[in-house]
XYZ file of C-alpha atoms in Angstrom:
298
model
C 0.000 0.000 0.000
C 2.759 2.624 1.134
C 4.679 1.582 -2.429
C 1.513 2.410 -4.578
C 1.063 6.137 -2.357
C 4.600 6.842 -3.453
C 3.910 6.069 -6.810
C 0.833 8.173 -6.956
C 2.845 11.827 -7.214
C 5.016 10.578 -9.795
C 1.818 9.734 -11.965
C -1.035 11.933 -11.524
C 1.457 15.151 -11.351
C 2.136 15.243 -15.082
C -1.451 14.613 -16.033
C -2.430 17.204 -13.938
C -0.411 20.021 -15.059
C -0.851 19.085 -18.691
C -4.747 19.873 -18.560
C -4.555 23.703 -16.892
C -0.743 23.984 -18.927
C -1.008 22.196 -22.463
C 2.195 23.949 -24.231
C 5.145 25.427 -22.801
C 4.632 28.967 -21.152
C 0.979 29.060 -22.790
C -2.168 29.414 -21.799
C -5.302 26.938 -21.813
C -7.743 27.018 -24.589
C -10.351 28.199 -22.565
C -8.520 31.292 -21.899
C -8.989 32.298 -25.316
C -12.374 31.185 -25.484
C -13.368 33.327 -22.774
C -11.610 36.415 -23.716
C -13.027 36.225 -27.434
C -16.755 35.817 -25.620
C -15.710 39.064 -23.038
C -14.690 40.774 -26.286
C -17.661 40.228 -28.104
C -19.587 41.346 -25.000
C -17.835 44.813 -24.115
C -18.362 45.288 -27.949
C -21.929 44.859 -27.922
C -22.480 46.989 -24.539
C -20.530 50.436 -25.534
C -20.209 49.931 -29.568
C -23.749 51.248 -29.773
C -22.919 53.995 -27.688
C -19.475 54.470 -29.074
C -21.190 54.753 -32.442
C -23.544 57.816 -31.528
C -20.594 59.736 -30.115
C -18.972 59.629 -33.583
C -21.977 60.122 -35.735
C -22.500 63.031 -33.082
C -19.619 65.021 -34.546
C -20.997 65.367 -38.373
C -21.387 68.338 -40.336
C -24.665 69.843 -41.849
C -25.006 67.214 -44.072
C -24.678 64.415 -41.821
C -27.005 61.427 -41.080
C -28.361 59.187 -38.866
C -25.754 56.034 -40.250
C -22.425 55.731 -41.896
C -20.441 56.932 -43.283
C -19.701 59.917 -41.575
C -19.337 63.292 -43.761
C -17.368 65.484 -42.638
C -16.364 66.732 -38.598
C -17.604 69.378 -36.749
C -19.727 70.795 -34.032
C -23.033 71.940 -35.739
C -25.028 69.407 -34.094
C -24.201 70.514 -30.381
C -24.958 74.302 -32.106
C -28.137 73.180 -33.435
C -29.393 70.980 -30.114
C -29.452 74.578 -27.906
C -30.478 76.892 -31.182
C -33.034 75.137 -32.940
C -36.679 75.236 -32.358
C -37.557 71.902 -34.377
C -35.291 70.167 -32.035
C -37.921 70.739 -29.386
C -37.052 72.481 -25.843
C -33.758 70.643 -24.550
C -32.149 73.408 -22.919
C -35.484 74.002 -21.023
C -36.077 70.121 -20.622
C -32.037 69.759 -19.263
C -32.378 72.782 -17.050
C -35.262 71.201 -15.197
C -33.705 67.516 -15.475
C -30.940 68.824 -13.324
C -32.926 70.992 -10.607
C -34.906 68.040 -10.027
C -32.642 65.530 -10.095
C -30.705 68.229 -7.271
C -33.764 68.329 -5.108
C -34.695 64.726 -5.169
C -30.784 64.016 -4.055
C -31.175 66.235 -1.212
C -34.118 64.875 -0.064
C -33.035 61.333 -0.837
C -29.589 62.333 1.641
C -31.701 63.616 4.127
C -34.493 61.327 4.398
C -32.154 58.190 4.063
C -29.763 59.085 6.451
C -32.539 59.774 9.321
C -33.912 56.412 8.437
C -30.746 55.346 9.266
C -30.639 56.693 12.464
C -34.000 55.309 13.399
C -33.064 51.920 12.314
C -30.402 51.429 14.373
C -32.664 50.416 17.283
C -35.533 47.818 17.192
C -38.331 49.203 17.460
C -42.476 48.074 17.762
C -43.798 47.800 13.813
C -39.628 48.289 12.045
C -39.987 45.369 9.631
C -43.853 46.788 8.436
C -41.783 49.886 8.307
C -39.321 48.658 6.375
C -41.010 46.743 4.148
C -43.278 49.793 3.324
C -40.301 51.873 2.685
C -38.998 49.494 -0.247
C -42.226 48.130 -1.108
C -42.326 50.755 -4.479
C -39.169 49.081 -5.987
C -41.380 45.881 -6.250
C -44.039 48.020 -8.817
C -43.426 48.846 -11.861
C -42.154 52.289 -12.391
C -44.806 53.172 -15.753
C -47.415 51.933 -13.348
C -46.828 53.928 -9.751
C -46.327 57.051 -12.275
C -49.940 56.639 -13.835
C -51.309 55.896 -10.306
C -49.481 59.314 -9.697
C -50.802 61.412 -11.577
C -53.897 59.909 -11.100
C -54.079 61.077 -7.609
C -53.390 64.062 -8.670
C -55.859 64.815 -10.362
C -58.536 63.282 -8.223
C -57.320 66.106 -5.757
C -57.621 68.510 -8.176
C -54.086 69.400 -8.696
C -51.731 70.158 -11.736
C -49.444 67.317 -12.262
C -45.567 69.550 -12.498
C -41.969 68.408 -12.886
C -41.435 69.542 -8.849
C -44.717 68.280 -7.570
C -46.098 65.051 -8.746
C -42.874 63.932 -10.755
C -40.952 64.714 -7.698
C -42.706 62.528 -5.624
C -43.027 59.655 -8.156
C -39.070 59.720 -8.580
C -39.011 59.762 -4.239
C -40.910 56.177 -4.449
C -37.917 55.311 -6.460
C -34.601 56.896 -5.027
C -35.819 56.561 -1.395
C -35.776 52.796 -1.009
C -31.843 52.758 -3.124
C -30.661 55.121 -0.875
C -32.292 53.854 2.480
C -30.403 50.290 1.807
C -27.205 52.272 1.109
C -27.441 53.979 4.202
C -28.396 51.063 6.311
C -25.258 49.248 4.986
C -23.096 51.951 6.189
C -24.114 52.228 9.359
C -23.889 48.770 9.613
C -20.041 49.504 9.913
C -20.280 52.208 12.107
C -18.582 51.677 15.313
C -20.825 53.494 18.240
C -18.139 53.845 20.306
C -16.956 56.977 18.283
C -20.551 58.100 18.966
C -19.878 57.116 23.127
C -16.527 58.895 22.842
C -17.766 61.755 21.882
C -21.164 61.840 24.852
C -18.221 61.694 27.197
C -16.413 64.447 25.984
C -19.478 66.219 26.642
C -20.717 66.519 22.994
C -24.645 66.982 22.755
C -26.739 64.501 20.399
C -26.733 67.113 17.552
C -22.926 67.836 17.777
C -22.290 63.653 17.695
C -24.250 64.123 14.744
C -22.710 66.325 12.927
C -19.036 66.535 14.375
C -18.820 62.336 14.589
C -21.037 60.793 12.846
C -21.685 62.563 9.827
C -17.699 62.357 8.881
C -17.747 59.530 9.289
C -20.076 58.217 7.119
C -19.124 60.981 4.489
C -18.393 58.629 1.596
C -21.684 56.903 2.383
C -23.924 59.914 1.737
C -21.323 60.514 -1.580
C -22.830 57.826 -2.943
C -26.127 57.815 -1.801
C -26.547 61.343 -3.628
C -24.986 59.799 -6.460
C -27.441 57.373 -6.308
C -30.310 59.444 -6.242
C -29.294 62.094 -9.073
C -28.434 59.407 -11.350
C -31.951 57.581 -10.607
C -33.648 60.898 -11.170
C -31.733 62.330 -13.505
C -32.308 59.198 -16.336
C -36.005 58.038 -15.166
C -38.303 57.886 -17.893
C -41.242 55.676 -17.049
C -41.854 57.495 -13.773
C -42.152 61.165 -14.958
C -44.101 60.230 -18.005
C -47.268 60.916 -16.375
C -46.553 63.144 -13.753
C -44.166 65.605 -15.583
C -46.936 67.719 -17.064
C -46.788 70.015 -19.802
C -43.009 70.847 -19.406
C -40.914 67.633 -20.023
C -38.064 66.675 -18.495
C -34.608 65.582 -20.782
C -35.344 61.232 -20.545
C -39.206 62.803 -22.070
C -38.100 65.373 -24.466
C -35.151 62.897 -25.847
C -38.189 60.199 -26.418
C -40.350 63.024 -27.938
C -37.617 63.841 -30.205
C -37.040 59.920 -31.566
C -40.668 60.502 -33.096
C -40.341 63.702 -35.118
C -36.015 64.040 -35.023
C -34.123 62.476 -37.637
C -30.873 63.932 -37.576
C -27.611 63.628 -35.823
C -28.876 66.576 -33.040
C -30.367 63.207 -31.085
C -26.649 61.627 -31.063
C -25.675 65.471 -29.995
C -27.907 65.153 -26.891
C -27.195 61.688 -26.213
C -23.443 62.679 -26.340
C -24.140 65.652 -23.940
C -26.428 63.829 -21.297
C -23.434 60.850 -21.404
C -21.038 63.763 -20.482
C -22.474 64.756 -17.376
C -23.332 61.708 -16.189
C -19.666 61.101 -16.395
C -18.998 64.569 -14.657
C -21.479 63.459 -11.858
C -19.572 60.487 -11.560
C -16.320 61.559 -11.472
C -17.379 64.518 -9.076
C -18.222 62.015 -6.633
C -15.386 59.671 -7.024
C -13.100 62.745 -6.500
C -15.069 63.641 -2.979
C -14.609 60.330 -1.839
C -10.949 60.055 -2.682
C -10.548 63.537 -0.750
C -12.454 62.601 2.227
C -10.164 59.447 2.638
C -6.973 61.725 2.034
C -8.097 64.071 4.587
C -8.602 61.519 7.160
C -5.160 59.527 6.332
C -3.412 63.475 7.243
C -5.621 63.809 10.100
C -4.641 60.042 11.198
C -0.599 60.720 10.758
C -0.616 64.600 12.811
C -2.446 62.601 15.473
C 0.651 59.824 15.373
């Protein structure tokens, strides 16, 4: 028996490294399989997108395919100029002040539930469940129910009322789970620290706890202008008269044909990214700050 277990090394060892190693300093066949199918895949997610940035950059006598004639910036001119490309500087303006107020409120009201939450409490998981029971309905759906309470009261449906409100049902329960994940992590006795200093609850709050969870609220406000900023199916009928820019770009796909729509798309793709990297940057200073706070204190 001992003979045949010292034999076993000498045997199996080859085999094995043959089938994750088949050539000398190679790779396996299934690495290439699987980068082909990844390549294939990232092509397929951003060459659509990749395509409207190009077509985005035509001249006057540009179209909606290839090949592209000629390279400038009349599209971007005509998208903030042009009446027959309907109101998008109106429709952006009011795309961002909403999305601004909804990620304030979102902030706010998230953060408190936090603070709520960390206690048990009679009737928390009803609560709970009532706070991210809207992410279960669909969003065309809670919109039209909406605005049909709206009007049933008698009032005007408006990008800062009833839109506001139907974007809420959406944001709230996103940035509630963010925030109860973060404070999660939060070690209370900072917060204990701090009551025997002599700190009141308000100054805990807001000299302890909220610099703490700093990069939390980051991206909970990312979370909730991105949400607003791109929902469609939720403002569609509780934004009124005056659209907002996810309406106006889907009024403009039925009477727009020309490269303007790749203009706007371009635009609305560029401050996303700017919203993004905005809040990437916070984060990264809020960590550097501590780090320099953490060595003077050494």
């Amino acid at each position: 028996m001992s003979a045949v277990l010292a034999d076993m090394p000498e045997t199996v060892a080859p085999a094995t490294t043959k089938a994750i190693a088949p050539s000398k300093g190679g790779r396996p066949w299934t690495f290439y399989v699987l980068a082909a199918l990844f390549t294939f895949y990232v092509l397929a997610l951003y060459g659509p997108m990749f395509c409207i940035y190009i077509l985005s950059f035509q001249d006057i006598r540009g179209g909606l395919v290839f090949p592209m004639k000629g390279q400038s910036m009349h599209w971007f001119v005509d998208l903030f100029t042009q009446v027959r490309t309907g109101d998008v500087k109106g429709s952006f303006d009011r795309s961002i002040k909403l999305a601004v107020i909804v990620t304030v409120i979102t902030v706010v009201v998230s953060f408190l539930a936090g603070l709520g939450f960390r206690k048990r409490f009679r009737g928390d998981t009803f609560v709970f469940y009532m706070m991210i029971g809207s992410l279960v309905a669909p969003g065309l759906v809670l919109g039209l129910g909406t605005g049909l309470l709206f009007q049933a009261l008698g009032l005007n449906a408006s990008w800062y009322t009833s839109a506001l409100g139907a974007q809420l049902s959406w944001t709230l329960p996103f940035g509630v789970l963010v925030m109860f994940a973060v404070m999660s992590r939060f070690n209370h006795a900072w917060e204990e620290a701090a009551y025997d200093l002599g700190a009141s609850r308000w100054q805990s709050i807001w000299l302890v706890m909220i610099p703490v969870l700093a990069p939390g609220l980051v991206a909970v406000a990312l979370f909730g202008f991105t949400l607003s900023y791109d929902e469609f199916a939720r403002s569609l009928q509780t934004a009124g008269s005056l659209n907002t820019l996810p309406l106006e770009i889907w009024s403009m796909t039925l009477n727009v044909t020309s490269p303007s729509l790749y203009a706007l798309g371009t635009v609305t793709t560029v401050v996303s990214f700017i919203v993004i990297g905005a809040s990437l940057g916070t984060i990264v200073l809020i960590q550097k700050k501590r780090g320099s706070r953490a060595k003077g204190w050494e």
